[in-house]
Amino acid sequence: MSNINFIQKSNLFSYTATRCLRNEYYHNDCTLCIDTCPKGAFHIVRNKLTLFENECVECAGCIGSCPTEALEIESFDPNQFAASYQHQTHPSISCKTLTPCLGVFDVDHLLVMVLRSKSNIECDMSHCSGCVLNENGSMEKSIRSKIEEANTFLESVGFEYRVTTLDVKEEQADRRALFRKGIEKAKEVISEKGVVALSMTSAHHAMPDVRMPLKRILLKNSLKEHVSEMSQTALEGVSPLFFNKQIDFNACTNCGECTQFCPTDALFPTADKQGIYFMQGKCIGCGICEDICKPKAIISKEGIDLVSIAFDRAEQLVHYEMVTCHECRCPYPYKGGDPVCDRCSSFMANHANMFTMAKDL
């Protein structure tokens, strides 16, 4: 195990701890990669996610599960593949030919491929049940869950194309051995070239002040191109793909902690620092804002607007008039009534006996 707490590598596979939600916020309990990894290579050490390199088989099946793209493999970039899928001559996506394990793709990638190609895409699942990476069935379950989620979204917006599956069983092969051969071949190519070409995702991460996962940017751009063709752009209910928030005006103290800890800047302050904006298209549903809010003023809200998501429209959730407290003379967000801040009101209520005059005893 590496002692460096930033990037851990197992040959071509890498985990960047600084992009992991568990490191972004100490109390975050995301376990998506742990639940997906067929070999149990991820462990929680002192509440931090750690990769045990000697247990990793570089199958790439965990990559699609990470909401912040903290996991990468040098031999394959799912974002690059999804962005250029429309130019593929064969519509079927198979780990035996074009890609590593199909777990490398997230719902975002599947939707990008369908939207940009304007056609059905086929995922070859014919050998998943007997694959060495699917010993407990979790990998196949994860892939099929993403396909179902993508199709549910496509149906809800009235888009005619879907993600299909090829389920005819074939003679099973040792998937681990096949992938090891692919890794060795990739190493040979890299060795011959001498310099590794920077993938689309790596180039994106190398840009300064970039916090949005590239897969979400690709999806928003794809929606932007086709949102006019969709029969439904305002969806009701709760979505597992996109998220909405609201803030209770009376409970919020305008402390700003939610905007400071938001990993994608989906929540950000107004120019005068007296209010908070929210962008649905940037929210990845990590739940950090709801957990860190002490008065529990932030809650999830039903309904999403695809136009706002595609074009990064921001909604002002709350805005306050700042006034000076008559007791402590400090500015605070005014919510009506006597101009006394919550801190002074609470102090006076809890320690009223200190202000009792001797003549009143």
Coordinates of C-alpha atoms in Angstrom, one line a residue:
M1 CA 0.0 0.0 0.0
S2 CA 1.2 3.5 -0.9
N3 CA 1.8 5.9 1.9
I4 CA 0.9 8.9 -0.3
N5 CA -2.6 10.0 0.4
F6 CA -3.2 11.6 -3.0
I7 CA -2.8 9.1 -5.9
Q8 CA -2.5 5.4 -5.5
K9 CA -1.7 3.3 -8.5
S10 CA -1.9 -0.4 -9.4
N11 CA -0.1 -0.6 -12.7
L12 CA -2.5 1.2 -15.1
F13 CA -5.3 1.7 -12.6
S14 CA -5.3 4.8 -10.3
Y15 CA -7.3 6.2 -7.4
T16 CA -7.0 10.0 -6.7
A17 CA -8.0 10.5 -3.1
T18 CA -8.3 14.3 -3.5
R19 CA -11.4 13.7 -5.7
C20 CA -13.0 11.2 -3.4
L21 CA -16.2 12.4 -1.6
R22 CA -15.0 10.7 1.6
N23 CA -12.0 13.0 1.6
E24 CA -14.0 16.0 0.5
Y25 CA -16.1 15.7 3.7
Y26 CA -15.1 13.6 6.7
H27 CA -18.7 12.5 7.5
N28 CA -19.6 11.4 3.9
D29 CA -20.3 7.6 3.9
C30 CA -20.2 6.9 0.1
T31 CA -19.3 3.2 -0.5
L32 CA -20.2 2.8 -4.2
C33 CA -16.8 1.5 -5.3
I34 CA -16.5 -0.7 -2.2
D35 CA -19.9 -2.3 -3.0
T36 CA -19.0 -2.8 -6.7
C37 CA -15.4 -4.1 -6.5
P38 CA -15.5 -7.8 -7.0
K39 CA -12.2 -8.4 -5.2
G40 CA -12.6 -6.1 -2.2
A41 CA -9.6 -4.0 -3.1
F42 CA -11.0 -0.9 -1.4
H43 CA -11.0 -0.4 2.3
I44 CA -11.9 2.3 4.8
V45 CA -8.8 3.3 6.8
R46 CA -9.3 6.0 9.4
N47 CA -12.5 6.9 7.6
K48 CA -10.6 7.5 4.3
L49 CA -11.0 5.3 1.3
T50 CA -7.8 3.4 0.5
L51 CA -6.9 1.2 -2.4
F52 CA -5.0 -2.1 -1.5
E53 CA -2.9 -2.4 -4.7
N54 CA -2.1 -6.0 -4.2
E55 CA -5.8 -6.9 -4.2
C56 CA -6.7 -4.9 -7.3
V57 CA -7.0 -6.9 -10.6
E58 CA -7.5 -3.7 -12.7
C59 CA -10.8 -4.9 -14.1
A60 CA -12.1 -1.2 -14.2
G61 CA -15.5 -2.4 -13.1
C62 CA -15.6 0.2 -10.3
I63 CA -14.9 3.2 -12.4
G64 CA -18.5 3.8 -13.5
S65 CA -19.7 3.8 -9.9
C66 CA -17.6 6.8 -8.8
P67 CA -19.6 10.1 -8.9
T68 CA -16.5 12.3 -8.9
E69 CA -14.3 10.3 -11.3
A70 CA -11.7 9.6 -8.7
L71 CA -11.0 6.2 -10.4
E72 CA -9.3 5.9 -13.8
I73 CA -7.4 3.4 -15.9
E74 CA -4.8 4.5 -18.4
S75 CA -5.8 1.9 -21.1
F76 CA -9.4 3.1 -21.4
D77 CA -11.3 6.4 -21.0
P78 CA -15.1 5.9 -20.7
N79 CA -15.7 9.6 -21.3
Q80 CA -13.7 9.6 -24.5
F81 CA -15.4 6.4 -25.6
A82 CA -18.9 7.7 -24.9
A83 CA -18.1 11.1 -26.6
S84 CA -17.0 9.3 -29.8
Y85 CA -19.4 6.3 -29.7
Q86 CA -21.5 7.8 -32.6
H87 CA -18.5 7.1 -34.9
Q88 CA -18.2 3.4 -33.9
T89 CA -18.9 1.0 -36.8
H90 CA -20.3 -1.7 -34.5
P91 CA -23.2 -0.7 -32.2
S92 CA -22.5 -3.5 -29.7
I93 CA -20.5 -2.7 -26.6
S94 CA -18.6 -5.8 -25.3
C95 CA -15.8 -6.4 -22.9
K96 CA -14.5 -9.0 -25.3
T97 CA -13.8 -6.5 -28.0
L98 CA -13.9 -2.8 -27.4
T99 CA -13.9 -2.2 -23.6
P100 CA -13.0 -3.5 -20.2
C101 CA -15.8 -4.6 -17.9
L102 CA -19.0 -2.7 -18.7
G103 CA -19.0 -1.5 -15.1
V104 CA -16.6 1.1 -16.4
F105 CA -19.6 3.1 -17.7
D106 CA -22.0 5.1 -15.6
V107 CA -25.6 6.1 -16.4
D108 CA -24.3 9.4 -17.8
H109 CA -22.1 7.5 -20.3
L110 CA -24.9 5.3 -21.5
L111 CA -27.2 8.3 -22.0
V112 CA -24.5 10.3 -23.9
M113 CA -24.0 7.4 -26.3
V114 CA -27.8 7.0 -26.9
L115 CA -28.4 10.8 -27.3
R116 CA -25.4 11.5 -29.5
S117 CA -25.8 8.5 -31.8
K118 CA -29.6 8.8 -31.9
S119 CA -29.9 5.1 -32.0
N120 CA -30.2 2.1 -29.7
I121 CA -27.0 0.9 -28.2
E122 CA -26.4 -2.7 -27.3
C123 CA -24.6 -4.0 -24.2
D124 CA -23.2 -7.5 -24.5
M125 CA -24.3 -9.1 -21.2
S126 CA -24.2 -12.7 -22.5
H127 CA -21.3 -13.9 -20.4
C128 CA -21.7 -11.7 -17.3
S129 CA -23.3 -14.3 -15.1
G130 CA -20.3 -16.7 -15.4
C131 CA -17.7 -14.0 -15.3
V132 CA -15.0 -14.3 -12.7
L133 CA -15.7 -10.6 -11.7
N134 CA -19.3 -11.5 -11.0
E135 CA -18.7 -14.1 -8.3
N136 CA -21.4 -12.8 -6.0
G137 CA -23.6 -11.4 -8.7
S138 CA -23.0 -7.7 -7.7
M139 CA -21.2 -6.6 -10.9
E140 CA -23.9 -7.8 -13.2
K141 CA -26.6 -6.4 -10.9
S142 CA -24.8 -3.0 -10.9
I143 CA -24.5 -2.9 -14.7
R144 CA -28.1 -3.9 -15.3
S145 CA -29.3 -1.3 -12.7
K146 CA -27.5 1.5 -14.7
I147 CA -29.1 0.3 -18.0
E148 CA -32.5 0.3 -16.4
E149 CA -32.0 3.7 -14.9
A150 CA -30.9 5.1 -18.3
N151 CA -33.9 3.6 -20.1
T152 CA -36.3 4.9 -17.4
F153 CA -34.9 8.4 -18.0
L154 CA -35.2 8.0 -21.8
E155 CA -38.7 6.8 -21.5
S156 CA -39.7 9.7 -19.2
V157 CA -38.5 12.3 -21.6
G158 CA -40.1 10.7 -24.7
F159 CA -36.8 9.8 -26.4
E160 CA -37.3 6.9 -28.8
Y161 CA -34.0 5.1 -28.4
R162 CA -32.9 2.8 -25.6
V163 CA -30.0 0.8 -24.2
T164 CA -30.6 -2.8 -25.1
T165 CA -28.8 -6.0 -23.8
L166 CA -27.5 -9.1 -25.6
D167 CA -28.4 -11.9 -23.1
V168 CA -27.7 -15.1 -25.1
K169 CA -25.3 -17.2 -23.1
E170 CA -22.1 -18.1 -24.7
E171 CA -19.3 -20.4 -23.7
Q172 CA -17.7 -18.8 -20.7
A173 CA -14.1 -17.8 -20.6
D174 CA -11.8 -16.7 -17.7
R175 CA -12.5 -13.0 -17.8
R176 CA -9.7 -12.2 -15.5
A177 CA -7.2 -13.9 -17.8
L178 CA -8.6 -12.1 -20.8
F179 CA -8.4 -8.7 -19.2
R180 CA -4.8 -9.4 -18.0
K181 CA -3.9 -10.0 -21.6
G182 CA -5.5 -6.7 -22.5
I183 CA -3.5 -4.9 -19.8
E184 CA -0.3 -6.5 -21.0
K185 CA -1.1 -5.4 -24.6
A186 CA -1.8 -1.8 -23.4
K187 CA 1.5 -1.8 -21.5
E188 CA 3.4 -2.9 -24.6
V189 CA 1.8 -0.1 -26.7
I190 CA 2.7 2.5 -24.0
S191 CA 6.2 1.2 -23.8
E192 CA 6.6 1.4 -27.6
K193 CA 5.3 5.0 -27.7
G194 CA 7.3 6.1 -24.7
V195 CA 4.8 8.8 -23.8
V196 CA 1.2 8.1 -22.7
A197 CA -1.3 10.2 -24.6
L198 CA -3.3 12.2 -22.2
S199 CA -6.9 11.0 -22.1
M200 CA -9.9 13.3 -22.3
T201 CA -10.6 12.8 -18.6
S202 CA -7.0 13.3 -17.5
A203 CA -6.8 16.5 -19.5
H204 CA -10.1 17.7 -17.9
H205 CA -8.8 17.0 -14.4
A206 CA -5.6 18.8 -15.2
M207 CA -7.4 22.1 -15.9
P208 CA -7.4 24.6 -13.0
D209 CA -10.4 25.0 -10.8
V210 CA -12.4 22.2 -12.4
R211 CA -14.8 20.5 -10.0
M212 CA -17.5 19.1 -12.3
P213 CA -17.1 15.4 -13.4
L214 CA -16.5 15.3 -17.2
K215 CA -19.2 12.7 -17.7
R216 CA -21.8 15.1 -16.3
I217 CA -20.6 17.9 -18.6
L218 CA -20.8 15.5 -21.6
L219 CA -24.4 14.6 -20.6
K220 CA -25.5 18.2 -20.2
N221 CA -24.0 19.0 -23.6
S222 CA -25.8 16.1 -25.1
L223 CA -29.1 17.2 -23.5
K224 CA -28.6 20.7 -24.9
E225 CA -28.5 19.3 -28.4
H226 CA -31.6 17.2 -28.1
V227 CA -33.8 18.8 -25.4
S228 CA -36.0 20.4 -28.1
E229 CA -36.8 16.9 -29.4
M230 CA -38.0 15.7 -26.0
S231 CA -41.7 15.6 -25.3
Q232 CA -41.1 16.1 -21.5
T233 CA -38.5 18.5 -20.1
A234 CA -40.1 19.1 -16.7
L235 CA -40.2 15.9 -14.7
E236 CA -42.1 15.2 -11.5
G237 CA -41.0 13.1 -8.6
V238 CA -37.5 12.2 -7.4
S239 CA -34.8 11.3 -10.0
P240 CA -31.8 9.0 -9.2
L241 CA -29.8 10.9 -11.9
F242 CA -30.6 14.6 -11.3
F243 CA -31.3 16.3 -8.0
N244 CA -33.1 19.4 -6.7
K245 CA -32.8 21.3 -3.5
Q246 CA -34.7 23.9 -1.4
I247 CA -33.8 26.0 1.6
D248 CA -36.1 26.9 4.5
F249 CA -35.9 30.7 4.8
N250 CA -36.7 30.7 8.5
A251 CA -34.3 28.0 9.4
C252 CA -31.3 29.1 7.3
T253 CA -28.7 31.2 9.1
N254 CA -26.7 32.1 5.9
C255 CA -23.6 30.7 7.4
G256 CA -22.3 29.7 4.0
E257 CA -21.0 26.2 5.0
C258 CA -23.1 24.5 2.3
T259 CA -21.5 26.6 -0.4
Q260 CA -18.0 26.0 0.9
F261 CA -18.3 22.2 1.1
C262 CA -20.3 21.6 -2.1
P263 CA -17.8 19.5 -4.2
T264 CA -19.2 20.7 -7.6
D265 CA -20.2 24.3 -6.8
A266 CA -23.9 23.4 -7.3
L267 CA -24.6 25.7 -4.4
F268 CA -22.9 29.1 -4.5
P269 CA -23.4 32.5 -2.8
T270 CA -24.9 35.5 -4.5
A271 CA -22.6 38.4 -5.4
D272 CA -23.5 40.2 -2.2
K273 CA -23.0 37.1 -0.1
Q274 CA -26.5 37.5 1.3
G275 CA -28.1 34.6 -0.5
I276 CA -27.6 31.2 -2.1
Y277 CA -28.0 30.0 -5.7
F278 CA -28.5 26.4 -6.8
M279 CA -27.8 24.7 -10.2
Q280 CA -29.5 21.4 -10.8
G281 CA -27.1 20.5 -13.5
K282 CA -24.1 20.5 -11.2
C283 CA -25.5 18.6 -8.3
I284 CA -24.3 15.0 -8.0
G285 CA -26.5 14.1 -5.0
C286 CA -23.7 13.5 -2.5
G287 CA -25.8 14.8 0.4
I288 CA -22.9 16.9 1.9
C289 CA -25.0 20.1 2.0
E290 CA -27.9 18.5 3.9
D291 CA -25.6 16.8 6.4
I292 CA -23.4 19.8 7.1
C293 CA -26.3 22.2 7.6
K294 CA -26.7 22.5 11.4
P295 CA -30.3 23.9 11.4
K296 CA -31.2 21.3 8.7
A297 CA -32.5 24.1 6.4
I298 CA -31.5 22.3 3.2
I299 CA -33.7 19.4 2.0
S300 CA -34.2 17.5 -1.3
K301 CA -37.0 18.7 -3.5
E302 CA -39.1 16.8 -6.1
G303 CA -39.1 17.7 -9.7
I304 CA -36.3 18.5 -12.2
D305 CA -36.1 20.9 -15.2
L306 CA -34.0 19.5 -18.1
V307 CA -33.8 22.9 -19.7
S308 CA -32.2 24.4 -16.5
I309 CA -29.9 21.4 -16.3
A310 CA -28.7 21.5 -19.9
F311 CA -28.1 25.2 -19.9
D312 CA -26.8 25.6 -16.3
R313 CA -29.5 27.9 -15.2
A314 CA -29.2 28.9 -11.5
E315 CA -32.2 29.3 -9.1
Q316 CA -31.9 31.6 -6.1
L317 CA -33.0 29.5 -3.2
V318 CA -32.8 32.2 -0.4
H319 CA -31.8 35.8 0.0
Y320 CA -31.6 37.9 3.2
E321 CA -31.5 41.6 4.1
M322 CA -28.6 42.1 6.5
V323 CA -29.4 44.4 9.5
T324 CA -27.5 45.2 12.6
C325 CA -28.5 43.4 15.8
H326 CA -29.6 45.9 18.5
E327 CA -27.9 43.9 21.2
C328 CA -24.5 42.8 19.9
R329 CA -24.2 45.3 17.0
C330 CA -23.3 42.6 14.5
P331 CA -24.9 42.2 11.1
Y332 CA -27.2 39.2 10.7
P333 CA -29.8 37.9 8.2
Y334 CA -33.1 39.6 9.2
K335 CA -36.2 37.5 9.1
G336 CA -38.7 39.9 10.6
G337 CA -39.7 40.9 14.2
D338 CA -37.4 42.7 16.6
P339 CA -33.9 43.4 15.1
V340 CA -32.2 40.9 17.4
C341 CA -30.0 38.1 16.0
D342 CA -30.7 34.4 16.9
R343 CA -27.6 34.2 19.1
C344 CA -28.7 37.1 21.3
S345 CA -32.3 35.9 21.4
S346 CA -31.1 32.5 22.4
F347 CA -28.8 33.9 25.1
M348 CA -31.5 36.0 26.6
A349 CA -34.0 33.2 26.6
N350 CA -31.6 30.7 28.2
H351 CA -30.0 33.1 30.7
A352 CA -33.0 35.3 31.6
N353 CA -32.2 34.8 35.3
M354 CA -29.0 36.8 34.9
F355 CA -30.9 39.9 34.0
T356 CA -33.3 39.8 37.0
M357 CA -33.0 42.9 39.2
A358 CA -32.5 42.4 43.0
K359 CA -35.8 44.3 43.7
D360 CA -37.7 41.8 41.6
L361 CA -36.4 38.8 43.6

